[in-house]
CSV table of C-alpha atoms in Angstrom, one decimal:
chain,number,residue,atom,x,y,z
A,13,MET,CA,48.6,43.6,28.5
A,14,MET,CA,47.4,40.7,29.5
A,15,ASP,CA,44.5,39.9,28.3
A,16,GLN,CA,46.3,40.4,24.6
A,17,PRO,CA,45.6,36.7,22.8
A,18,GLU,CA,49.6,36.7,22.4
A,19,ASN,CA,50.5,36.5,25.7
A,20,TYR,CA,48.4,33.3,26.1
A,21,ASP,CA,48.6,29.2,24.6
A,22,VAL,CA,46.0,26.8,25.1
A,23,VAL,CA,45.8,23.2,25.5
A,24,LEU,CA,43.8,21.4,23.2
A,25,PHE,CA,42.2,17.9,23.8
A,26,ASN,CA,40.6,14.4,22.3
A,27,CYS,CA,37.2,15.3,24.1
A,28,VAL,CA,35.8,17.5,27.1
A,29,SER,CA,36.2,15.1,29.2
A,30,HIS,CA,39.3,15.3,29.2
A,31,ALA,CA,39.2,18.8,29.7
A,32,ILE,CA,36.7,18.6,32.3
A,33,LYS,CA,39.5,16.3,34.3
A,34,ALA,CA,42.4,18.9,33.4
A,35,GLU,CA,40.3,21.6,35.1
A,36,LYS,CA,40.0,19.0,38.0
A,37,VAL,CA,43.8,18.6,38.3
A,38,LEU,CA,44.7,22.3,37.4
A,39,LYS,CA,42.4,24.2,40.1
A,40,ALA,CA,44.7,21.9,43.2
A,41,THR,CA,47.1,23.7,41.8
A,42,GLY,CA,46.0,27.4,42.0
A,43,LEU,CA,47.6,28.2,38.6
A,44,THR,CA,45.0,31.1,36.5
A,45,PHE,CA,43.2,29.2,33.4
A,46,LYS,CA,39.9,29.3,31.8
A,47,ILE,CA,37.4,26.8,29.6
A,48,ILE,CA,36.6,28.8,26.8
A,49,PRO,CA,35.1,26.6,23.1
A,50,VAL,CA,38.2,25.9,21.1
A,51,PRO,CA,39.0,28.9,18.4
A,52,ARG,CA,38.0,28.1,14.9
A,53,HIS,CA,41.4,29.1,13.5
A,54,ILE,CA,42.6,26.1,15.3
A,55,SER,CA,40.4,23.5,14.9
A,56,SER,CA,36.9,22.9,13.3
A,57,ASP,CA,36.0,21.0,16.2
A,58,CYS,CA,33.1,21.6,18.2
A,59,GLY,CA,35.0,21.6,21.7
A,60,VAL,CA,36.6,23.3,25.0
A,61,CYS,CA,40.3,24.0,25.4
A,62,LEU,CA,41.9,25.0,28.6
A,63,ARG,CA,43.5,29.1,28.2
A,64,PHE,CA,46.3,29.9,30.7
A,65,PRO,CA,48.8,33.2,30.5
A,66,ARG,CA,52.4,31.4,28.4
A,67,GLU,CA,54.4,32.1,31.7
A,68,GLN,CA,52.7,29.3,33.0
A,69,LYS,CA,53.5,26.5,30.7
A,70,GLY,CA,56.0,24.6,32.8
A,71,ALA,CA,54.0,24.4,35.2
A,72,VAL,CA,50.7,23.6,33.2
A,73,GLU,CA,52.4,20.6,31.5
A,74,ALA,CA,54.4,19.5,34.9
A,75,ALA,CA,50.6,19.3,36.2
A,76,LEU,CA,49.0,17.4,33.8
A,77,GLN,CA,51.6,15.1,32.4
A,78,GLY,CA,50.2,11.6,32.9
A,79,GLN,CA,47.2,12.6,34.2
A,80,VAL,CA,45.4,13.9,31.7
A,81,GLU,CA,45.2,12.6,27.6
A,82,VAL,CA,46.9,16.3,26.3
A,83,ARG,CA,46.0,16.0,22.1
A,84,GLU,CA,48.8,19.9,22.2
A,85,ILE,CA,49.9,22.5,23.9
A,86,ARG,CA,50.1,25.4,21.7
A,87,PRO,CA,49.6,29.6,21.2
A,88,LEU,CA,45.9,31.2,21.7
A,89,CYS,CA,46.6,32.9,18.3
B,18,MET,CA,3.3,5.0,50.2
B,19,ASN,CA,1.6,2.6,51.7
B,20,PHE,CA,3.2,-0.4,50.2
B,21,LEU,CA,5.5,-3.4,51.3
B,22,TYR,CA,7.8,-2.9,48.4
B,23,PHE,CA,9.7,-6.1,47.8
B,24,ASP,CA,11.3,-5.5,44.3
B,25,ASN,CA,14.6,-3.7,44.8
B,26,ALA,CA,16.3,-6.4,43.2
B,27,ALA,CA,13.9,-4.9,40.5
B,28,THR,CA,14.6,-1.3,40.9
B,29,THR,CA,15.2,0.0,43.9
B,30,TRP,CA,12.6,2.3,45.3
B,31,PRO,CA,11.6,5.0,46.9
B,32,LYS,CA,15.6,6.9,45.7
B,33,PRO,CA,17.2,9.1,48.3
B,34,GLN,CA,15.7,13.0,49.0
B,35,GLU,CA,19.1,13.6,47.6
B,36,MET,CA,18.9,12.2,44.3
B,37,LEU,CA,15.4,13.3,43.2
B,38,ASP,CA,16.8,17.4,44.3
B,39,ALA,CA,20.5,16.7,42.3
B,40,MET,CA,17.7,15.8,39.2
B,41,ILE,CA,15.6,19.0,39.8
B,42,ARG,CA,18.4,21.1,40.1
B,43,TYR,CA,20.4,19.8,37.1
B,44,GLN,CA,17.1,20.4,34.8
B,45,GLU,CA,16.6,24.1,35.9
B,46,THR,CA,19.7,25.3,36.9
B,47,VAL,CA,21.9,23.2,34.5
B,48,GLY,CA,20.2,21.8,31.1
B,49,GLY,CA,23.1,21.8,28.9
B,50,SER,CA,23.6,19.0,26.7
B,51,PRO,CA,27.6,17.7,28.0
B,52,GLY,CA,30.2,18.2,25.7
B,53,ARG,CA,28.6,19.5,22.6
B,54,SER,CA,28.5,23.8,22.8
B,55,ALA,CA,31.2,24.9,24.8
B,56,HIS,CA,29.3,27.7,26.7
B,57,ARG,CA,29.0,27.6,30.4
B,58,LEU,CA,25.6,25.2,31.0
B,59,SER,CA,27.4,23.0,28.4
B,60,ILE,CA,30.7,22.5,30.8
B,61,GLU,CA,28.5,22.3,33.8
B,62,ALA,CA,26.6,20.1,32.9
B,63,ALA,CA,29.8,17.6,31.5
B,64,ARG,CA,31.4,18.3,34.9
B,65,ILE,CA,28.6,16.6,36.4
B,66,VAL,CA,29.1,13.8,34.2
B,67,TYR,CA,32.3,13.9,35.2
B,68,ASP,CA,31.8,14.1,38.6
B,69,THR,CA,29.9,11.1,38.3
B,70,ARG,CA,32.1,9.1,36.4
B,71,GLU,CA,34.8,10.2,39.0
B,72,ALA,CA,32.0,8.9,41.9
B,73,VAL,CA,31.9,5.3,39.9
B,74,ALA,CA,35.1,4.9,39.5
B,75,GLU,CA,36.1,5.4,43.6
B,76,LEU,CA,33.2,2.9,44.7
B,77,PHE,CA,34.8,0.1,42.5
B,78,GLY,CA,38.9,1.1,43.1
B,79,ILE,CA,39.0,2.6,39.5
B,80,ASP,CA,42.2,4.8,38.6
B,81,ASP,CA,41.1,6.7,35.3
B,82,PRO,CA,37.4,7.6,35.7
B,83,LEU,CA,37.8,7.8,32.5
B,84,ARG,CA,37.5,4.0,32.0
B,85,ILE,CA,34.0,3.6,32.9
B,86,VAL,CA,31.7,3.9,29.8
B,87,PHE,CA,28.2,5.5,30.7
B,88,THR,CA,25.3,3.0,29.4
B,89,LYS,CA,21.9,3.0,29.7
B,90,ASN,CA,21.9,-0.3,31.7
B,91,ALA,CA,23.7,-3.1,32.6
B,92,THR,CA,22.1,-4.9,29.7
B,93,GLU,CA,23.8,-2.5,27.4
B,94,GLY,CA,27.2,-2.8,28.4
B,95,LEU,CA,26.8,-6.5,28.7
B,96,ASN,CA,26.3,-6.2,25.2
B,97,THR,CA,29.3,-4.4,24.5
B,98,ALA,CA,31.8,-6.8,25.9
B,99,ILE,CA,29.9,-9.9,24.7
B,100,GLN,CA,29.3,-8.5,21.2
B,101,GLY,CA,32.6,-7.0,20.9
B,102,LEU,CA,35.0,-9.4,22.3
B,103,LEU,CA,34.5,-12.4,20.8
B,104,ARG,CA,34.7,-13.8,17.2
B,105,PRO,CA,33.4,-16.8,15.3
B,106,GLY,CA,36.1,-19.9,16.5
B,107,ASP,CA,36.3,-18.3,20.1
B,108,HIS,CA,35.5,-20.4,22.4
B,109,CYS,CA,33.4,-18.1,26.2
B,110,ILE,CA,33.0,-19.9,29.4
B,111,THR,CA,30.1,-18.5,32.0
B,112,SER,CA,28.3,-19.7,34.5
B,113,GLY,CA,24.2,-21.9,35.3
B,114,MET,CA,23.1,-18.6,37.0
B,115,GLU,CA,23.6,-16.1,34.5
B,116,HIS,CA,20.4,-13.5,33.3
B,117,ASN,CA,19.0,-13.5,30.0
B,118,SER,CA,20.9,-9.9,29.4
B,119,VAL,CA,24.3,-12.0,29.3
B,120,MET,CA,22.9,-15.3,27.7
B,121,ARG,CA,20.4,-14.2,25.0
B,122,PRO,CA,24.0,-12.8,23.6
B,123,LEU,CA,25.6,-14.9,24.3
B,124,ARG,CA,23.1,-17.6,22.4
B,125,ALA,CA,23.3,-15.2,19.6
B,126,MET,CA,26.8,-15.3,19.4
B,127,GLU,CA,27.2,-19.1,19.5
B,128,ALA,CA,24.9,-18.9,15.9
B,129,LYS,CA,27.3,-16.9,14.8
B,130,GLY,CA,30.0,-19.2,15.1
B,131,VAL,CA,31.5,-18.6,19.1
B,132,ASP,CA,31.2,-22.3,21.6
B,133,VAL,CA,29.5,-21.2,24.8
B,134,SER,CA,30.3,-24.2,27.5
B,135,VAL,CA,27.9,-22.8,30.5
B,136,ILE,CA,28.7,-24.4,34.2
B,137,PRO,CA,26.6,-26.4,35.6
B,138,CYS,CA,26.3,-24.9,39.6
B,139,ARG,CA,24.8,-26.5,42.3
B,140,ASP,CA,20.6,-25.8,42.9
B,141,ASP,CA,21.9,-23.1,45.8
B,142,GLY,CA,23.7,-21.4,42.7
B,143,THR,CA,26.8,-22.1,44.2
B,144,LEU,CA,29.6,-22.3,41.5
B,145,GLU,CA,32.7,-24.5,41.5
B,146,PRO,CA,35.8,-22.3,40.4
B,147,SER,CA,38.1,-25.8,39.6
B,148,ASP,CA,34.8,-26.0,37.2
B,149,VAL,CA,35.7,-23.2,35.4
B,150,GLU,CA,39.2,-23.8,35.2
B,151,ALA,CA,38.8,-27.4,33.9
B,152,ALA,CA,36.7,-25.8,30.9
B,153,ILE,CA,39.1,-23.0,29.5
B,154,ARG,CA,39.9,-24.6,26.3
B,155,PRO,CA,43.3,-22.6,24.1
B,156,ARG,CA,40.7,-20.7,22.2
B,157,THR,CA,38.9,-19.3,25.8
B,158,LYS,CA,38.2,-15.6,24.9
B,159,LEU,CA,36.0,-14.5,27.8
B,160,ILE,CA,35.0,-15.8,31.0
B,161,VAL,CA,31.7,-14.2,32.0
B,162,LEU,CA,30.2,-13.9,35.3
B,163,ILE,CA,27.1,-12.6,36.9
B,164,HIS,CA,28.2,-11.2,41.2
B,165,ALA,CA,25.2,-12.4,42.9
B,166,SER,CA,22.1,-14.6,41.4
B,167,ASN,CA,19.1,-12.3,40.0
B,168,ILE,CA,16.6,-14.2,41.3
B,169,ILE,CA,17.9,-16.3,45.2
B,170,GLY,CA,20.3,-14.0,45.8
B,171,THR,CA,23.7,-16.4,45.6
B,172,LEU,CA,27.0,-14.5,45.6
B,173,MET,CA,29.8,-16.4,42.8
B,174,PRO,CA,32.9,-16.4,43.5
B,175,VAL,CA,33.9,-13.4,41.2
B,176,ARG,CA,37.4,-12.7,43.1
B,177,LYS,CA,38.3,-16.9,42.4
B,178,VAL,CA,37.1,-16.5,39.0
B,179,GLY,CA,39.3,-13.9,38.5
B,180,ALA,CA,42.2,-15.8,39.2
B,181,ILE,CA,41.9,-18.2,37.7
B,182,ALA,CA,41.0,-15.4,34.7
B,183,LYS,CA,43.9,-13.9,35.2
B,184,ARG,CA,46.4,-16.3,35.6
B,185,HIS,CA,45.5,-18.0,32.0
B,186,GLY,CA,45.3,-14.5,30.4
B,187,ILE,CA,41.4,-14.5,29.6
B,188,PRO,CA,39.7,-11.5,30.4
B,189,LEU,CA,36.9,-11.9,32.8
B,190,LEU,CA,33.4,-9.7,32.3
B,191,VAL,CA,31.3,-9.7,35.1
B,192,ASP,CA,27.5,-8.8,35.8
B,193,ALA,CA,27.1,-6.5,38.3
B,194,ALA,CA,23.9,-5.5,37.9
B,195,GLN,CA,22.9,-6.8,41.6
B,196,THR,CA,25.5,-6.1,43.2
B,197,ALA,CA,27.0,-2.8,41.8
B,198,GLY,CA,27.0,-0.2,45.7
B,199,ALA,CA,25.2,-3.6,47.4
B,200,ILE,CA,28.1,-6.0,48.1
B,201,PRO,CA,32.1,-4.1,48.4
B,202,ILE,CA,33.8,-3.6,43.9
B,203,ASP,CA,37.2,-3.4,43.5
B,204,VAL,CA,38.3,-4.5,40.2
B,205,GLY,CA,41.8,-4.9,40.5
B,206,ALA,CA,41.7,-7.2,43.8
B,207,MET,CA,39.5,-9.2,42.2
B,208,ASN,CA,41.5,-9.2,38.7
B,209,ILE,CA,38.0,-8.6,36.8
B,210,ASP,CA,38.5,-6.4,33.4
B,211,LEU,CA,35.2,-5.5,32.3
B,212,LEU,CA,32.1,-4.0,34.8
B,213,ALA,CA,29.1,-4.1,33.6
B,214,PHE,CA,26.9,-2.1,36.2
B,215,THR,CA,23.1,-0.5,36.3
B,216,GLY,CA,22.8,3.0,38.3
B,217,HIS,CA,18.8,1.4,39.1
B,218,LYS,CA,19.3,-0.7,41.5
B,219,SER,CA,21.8,-0.5,44.2
B,220,LEU,CA,23.4,2.6,43.5
B,221,PHE,CA,20.0,4.3,44.3
B,222,GLY,CA,20.1,6.4,40.6
B,223,PRO,CA,17.3,6.5,38.2
B,224,GLN,CA,16.4,3.9,35.8
B,225,GLY,CA,18.4,4.4,32.2
B,226,THR,CA,22.0,4.8,33.8
B,227,GLY,CA,24.5,2.4,34.7
B,228,GLY,CA,27.9,1.6,32.6
B,229,LEU,CA,30.8,-0.5,31.8
B,230,TYR,CA,34.5,0.1,32.8
B,231,ILE,CA,36.9,-1.3,30.2
B,232,ARG,CA,40.2,-2.3,31.7
B,233,GLU,CA,43.4,-0.4,30.0
B,234,GLY,CA,43.6,-1.9,26.3
B,235,LEU,CA,41.0,-4.0,25.6
B,236,ASP,CA,39.0,-1.4,24.6
B,237,GLU,CA,40.8,-2.1,21.5
B,238,GLN,CA,39.6,-4.8,21.0
B,239,ILE,CA,36.0,-3.9,21.4
B,240,PRO,CA,34.5,-1.8,18.9
B,241,PRO,CA,30.8,0.0,20.0
B,242,LEU,CA,28.2,-1.0,19.4
B,243,MET,CA,26.4,2.0,18.5
B,244,MET,CA,28.3,5.0,16.4
B,245,GLY,CA,26.9,9.0,17.1
B,246,GLY,CA,27.9,12.6,17.9
B,247,THR,CA,30.7,12.6,20.5
B,248,GLY,CA,30.7,16.1,20.8
B,249,SER,CA,34.8,15.9,20.0
B,250,ARG,CA,36.8,15.1,16.6
B,251,SER,CA,34.2,16.2,15.3
B,252,GLU,CA,35.5,17.4,11.7
B,253,PHE,CA,36.1,13.1,11.2
B,254,GLU,CA,33.7,10.9,9.9
B,255,GLU,CA,34.8,8.0,11.9
B,256,GLN,CA,34.3,7.4,15.6
B,257,PRO,CA,36.7,8.2,17.6
B,258,ASN,CA,38.5,5.9,19.2
B,259,PHE,CA,39.6,6.9,22.5
B,260,MET,CA,37.6,6.1,25.8
B,261,PRO,CA,35.0,7.1,27.0
B,262,ASP,CA,34.2,8.8,23.4
B,263,LYS,CA,34.2,5.9,21.3
B,264,TYR,CA,31.6,3.9,23.3
B,265,GLU,CA,29.0,6.7,24.3
B,266,SER,CA,27.3,8.5,20.5
B,267,GLY,CA,24.2,10.7,21.3
B,268,THR,CA,23.5,13.2,23.9
B,269,PRO,CA,23.5,11.1,27.3
B,270,ASN,CA,21.8,10.7,30.1
B,271,ALA,CA,22.9,13.5,31.9
B,272,ILE,CA,19.7,14.4,34.4
B,273,GLY,CA,20.1,10.7,35.3
B,274,LEU,CA,23.8,11.0,36.1
B,275,ALA,CA,23.5,14.0,38.0
B,276,GLY,CA,20.9,11.8,39.8
B,277,LEU,CA,22.9,8.6,39.7
B,278,GLY,CA,26.3,11.1,41.1
B,279,ALA,CA,23.6,11.9,44.3
B,280,GLY,CA,23.1,8.3,44.8
B,281,ILE,CA,26.2,7.6,44.9
B,282,GLY,CA,26.8,10.2,47.1
B,283,PHE,CA,24.5,9.2,49.4
B,284,LEU,CA,25.4,5.3,49.9
B,285,ARG,CA,28.8,6.5,50.8
B,286,THR,CA,27.3,8.5,53.4
B,287,VAL,CA,25.4,6.4,54.5
B,288,GLY,CA,28.0,3.6,53.4
B,289,ILE,CA,28.0,0.2,52.6
B,290,ASP,CA,28.1,-1.8,55.0
B,291,ALA,CA,25.8,-0.3,56.7
B,292,ILE,CA,23.3,-0.5,53.7
B,293,ARG,CA,24.5,-4.3,53.7
B,294,GLU,CA,23.9,-4.8,57.4
B,295,LYS,CA,20.8,-3.4,57.4
B,296,GLU,CA,19.2,-5.1,54.4
B,297,THR,CA,21.4,-8.8,55.9
B,298,ALA,CA,18.9,-7.7,58.8
B,299,LEU,CA,15.5,-7.4,56.8
B,300,THR,CA,16.6,-10.9,54.8
B,301,LYS,CA,17.4,-13.2,58.1
B,302,ALA,CA,14.3,-12.5,59.8
B,303,PHE,CA,12.5,-13.1,56.9
B,304,LEU,CA,14.2,-16.4,55.6
B,305,GLU,CA,14.0,-17.2,59.5
B,306,GLY,CA,10.3,-16.2,59.5
B,307,ALA,CA,9.4,-18.0,56.6
B,308,GLY,CA,11.5,-20.8,57.6
B,309,THR,CA,8.8,-22.1,59.9
B,310,LEU,CA,6.2,-21.9,57.7
B,311,LYS,CA,4.5,-24.9,56.4
B,312,GLY,CA,3.9,-25.4,52.8
B,313,ILE,CA,6.4,-22.3,51.5
B,314,HIS,CA,9.8,-23.6,49.7
B,315,LEU,CA,12.8,-21.7,50.0
B,316,TYR,CA,15.3,-21.5,47.2
B,317,GLY,CA,18.8,-20.4,47.9
B,318,PRO,CA,21.7,-21.1,50.4
B,319,PRO,CA,20.2,-19.7,54.6
B,320,ASP,CA,24.2,-18.1,54.9
B,321,MET,CA,23.8,-14.3,54.7
B,322,ARG,CA,26.7,-14.4,54.1
B,323,LYS,CA,26.8,-16.0,50.8
B,324,ARG,CA,23.6,-14.1,49.8
B,325,THR,CA,22.7,-10.6,48.7
B,326,SER,CA,19.0,-9.1,50.1
B,327,VAL,CA,17.1,-11.1,46.6
B,328,VAL,CA,15.4,-14.6,47.8
B,329,SER,CA,12.6,-16.9,46.0
B,330,PHE,CA,9.6,-19.6,47.5
B,331,ASN,CA,7.0,-21.0,46.6
B,332,ILE,CA,3.7,-21.1,48.1
B,333,GLU,CA,2.4,-25.2,47.7
B,334,GLY,CA,-0.9,-25.0,45.7
B,335,MET,CA,-0.6,-21.8,44.2
B,336,SER,CA,1.5,-20.2,40.8
B,337,PRO,CA,3.9,-17.5,41.8
B,338,SER,CA,2.0,-14.7,39.9
B,339,GLU,CA,-1.2,-16.0,41.4
B,340,ALA,CA,0.4,-15.5,44.9
B,341,ALA,CA,1.9,-11.6,43.9
B,342,MET,CA,-1.3,-10.0,42.4
B,343,HIS,CA,-2.9,-12.2,46.1
B,344,LEU,CA,-0.4,-10.6,48.0
B,345,ASP,CA,-0.4,-6.8,46.0
B,346,GLU,CA,-4.3,-7.2,46.0
B,347,ASN,CA,-4.6,-7.5,49.6
B,348,TYR,CA,-1.6,-6.8,51.7
B,349,ARG,CA,0.0,-4.5,49.5
B,350,ILE,CA,2.9,-6.4,49.1
B,351,LEU,CA,5.0,-5.3,46.1
B,352,CYS,CA,6.6,-8.7,44.7
B,353,ARG,CA,7.8,-10.1,40.8
B,354,PRO,CA,7.0,-13.5,40.2
B,355,GLY,CA,8.1,-15.8,37.5
B,356,LEU,CA,11.6,-16.1,35.8
B,357,HIS,CA,12.5,-13.5,36.8
B,358,CYS,CA,14.6,-12.5,32.9
B,359,ALA,CA,17.2,-15.6,34.4
B,360,PRO,CA,15.0,-19.3,32.7
B,361,LEU,CA,18.8,-21.0,32.6
B,362,ALA,CA,18.5,-20.0,36.2
B,363,HIS,CA,15.8,-21.1,37.2
B,364,ARG,CA,16.7,-24.2,35.4
B,365,THR,CA,19.1,-24.8,37.9
B,366,VAL,CA,17.6,-24.2,40.7
B,367,GLY,CA,15.1,-26.7,40.0
B,368,THR,CA,12.0,-23.4,39.1
B,369,PHE,CA,11.7,-24.0,35.6
B,370,PRO,CA,9.2,-23.4,33.8
B,371,GLN,CA,7.3,-22.0,36.8
B,372,GLY,CA,9.3,-19.4,38.7
B,373,THR,CA,9.3,-18.6,42.0
B,374,LEU,CA,7.9,-15.3,44.3
B,375,ARG,CA,10.3,-13.0,44.7
B,376,PHE,CA,10.7,-10.8,47.3
B,377,SER,CA,13.7,-8.6,47.1
B,378,PHE,CA,14.5,-6.5,50.2
B,379,GLY,CA,16.6,-2.7,50.2
B,380,TYR,CA,17.4,-0.1,52.7
B,381,TYR,CA,14.2,1.4,52.9
B,382,ASN,CA,12.3,-1.6,54.2
B,383,THR,CA,12.5,-2.1,57.7
B,384,LEU,CA,11.4,-5.2,60.0
B,385,GLY,CA,7.7,-4.3,60.6
B,386,GLN,CA,6.8,-5.1,57.1
B,387,ILE,CA,9.0,-8.2,57.4
B,388,GLN,CA,6.9,-9.2,59.8
B,389,LYS,CA,3.4,-8.2,57.9
B,390,ALA,CA,5.0,-9.9,55.2
B,391,LEU,CA,5.5,-13.4,57.2
B,392,LYS,CA,1.7,-13.1,58.8
B,393,ALA,CA,0.5,-12.5,55.5
B,394,LEU,CA,2.5,-15.7,54.2
B,395,GLU,CA,1.9,-17.9,56.5
B,396,LYS,CA,-2.3,-16.9,56.6
B,397,ILE,CA,-2.0,-17.8,52.3
B,398,SER,CA,0.2,-20.4,53.2
B,399,ARG,CA,-3.0,-21.8,54.8
B,400,GLY,CA,-5.4,-21.2,52.1
B,401,HIS,CA,-6.9,-18.2,53.3
């Protein structure tokens, strides 16, 4: 059930340095997430994004708030 | 390895084993393009580059690692700041102890209509901060100051000039090529707005690494020296305007930055104070010994609190280059003769155009090496 794409959100960043910074911040919180390539249907960018289960959205937003520059948080599909 | 390597102000050598191991490990197990491809080796490369950014930020008291732009050396950072901030009609203040990495871009900006004031220093390199304040004009847009002389080791009053710059709302650019890793630096406490550093000297990193810290807000006034691929916002043909990608075009020196991260790790393990203490002991022993030798003329402040481990001297009746060749061939002492890319500073010291013989000691030198060198100088100065 959980690995259905519609159960995930992604955090998009301006650049990979921001994504790595976010990874460090989120690792410290113990939340579940994964760095994945930005899917083609979201952006033509060659960068990476952070995928996480949608039910953690509030916690992810709170953790990144004021810590990391985020471009957008949106559904994976 | 049976050398007396006294050229640490140019490049520190040897390097810690940790630094070599990190570079080999990077090439063997990572090796991807950071921020480019999104596969695991690319992401791992980006993590390593980020870790080094974080290490640099911690070392200089910088809150956000993304305020640091990686460059190939201090020169590139200085050029980015000087060429980026100054416009025709602006005024810039600098000291009489600067290296050509500052003077050449400044002279080029002068030709484009920027006014440059060079504040004279005493012949031991010391600068009076009030002279800097007196030179400030309504159109002063930048103060550039070397943190320590690359020829005679004099520490410059960065903290005092920083306070003056802050009071007048003028950005301060510091050239920390000789001090990053050797002398504690805190950009907040010292009011440094722009800090150019290199990795290959006292940070124990490899050549080809360095960077520029840019205080928040100043990047809006500084266009990049180069533009190109950044791995980000690839759908646009325009350069991104966010840190650090704005200034980091093209594949970075990730293997070098892996080494730099390990070099800084070594520095933190040993401790910047312990390294300073050791280098101070070596320099003090050399200055005291050389001071008793006839025919040796030493430059720079004798007080170790006012200097780094870079010393300059001349041997009576011998040109610096002649002496350096003799020291290399007969004593395996490796040092640097001449003008050290700093003709302005040599004019200040009174050693232009012949220059000096420069010994720059590092963490891996020993008191035994200093004694050997003093014996060699004694023989040479007696005319053997």
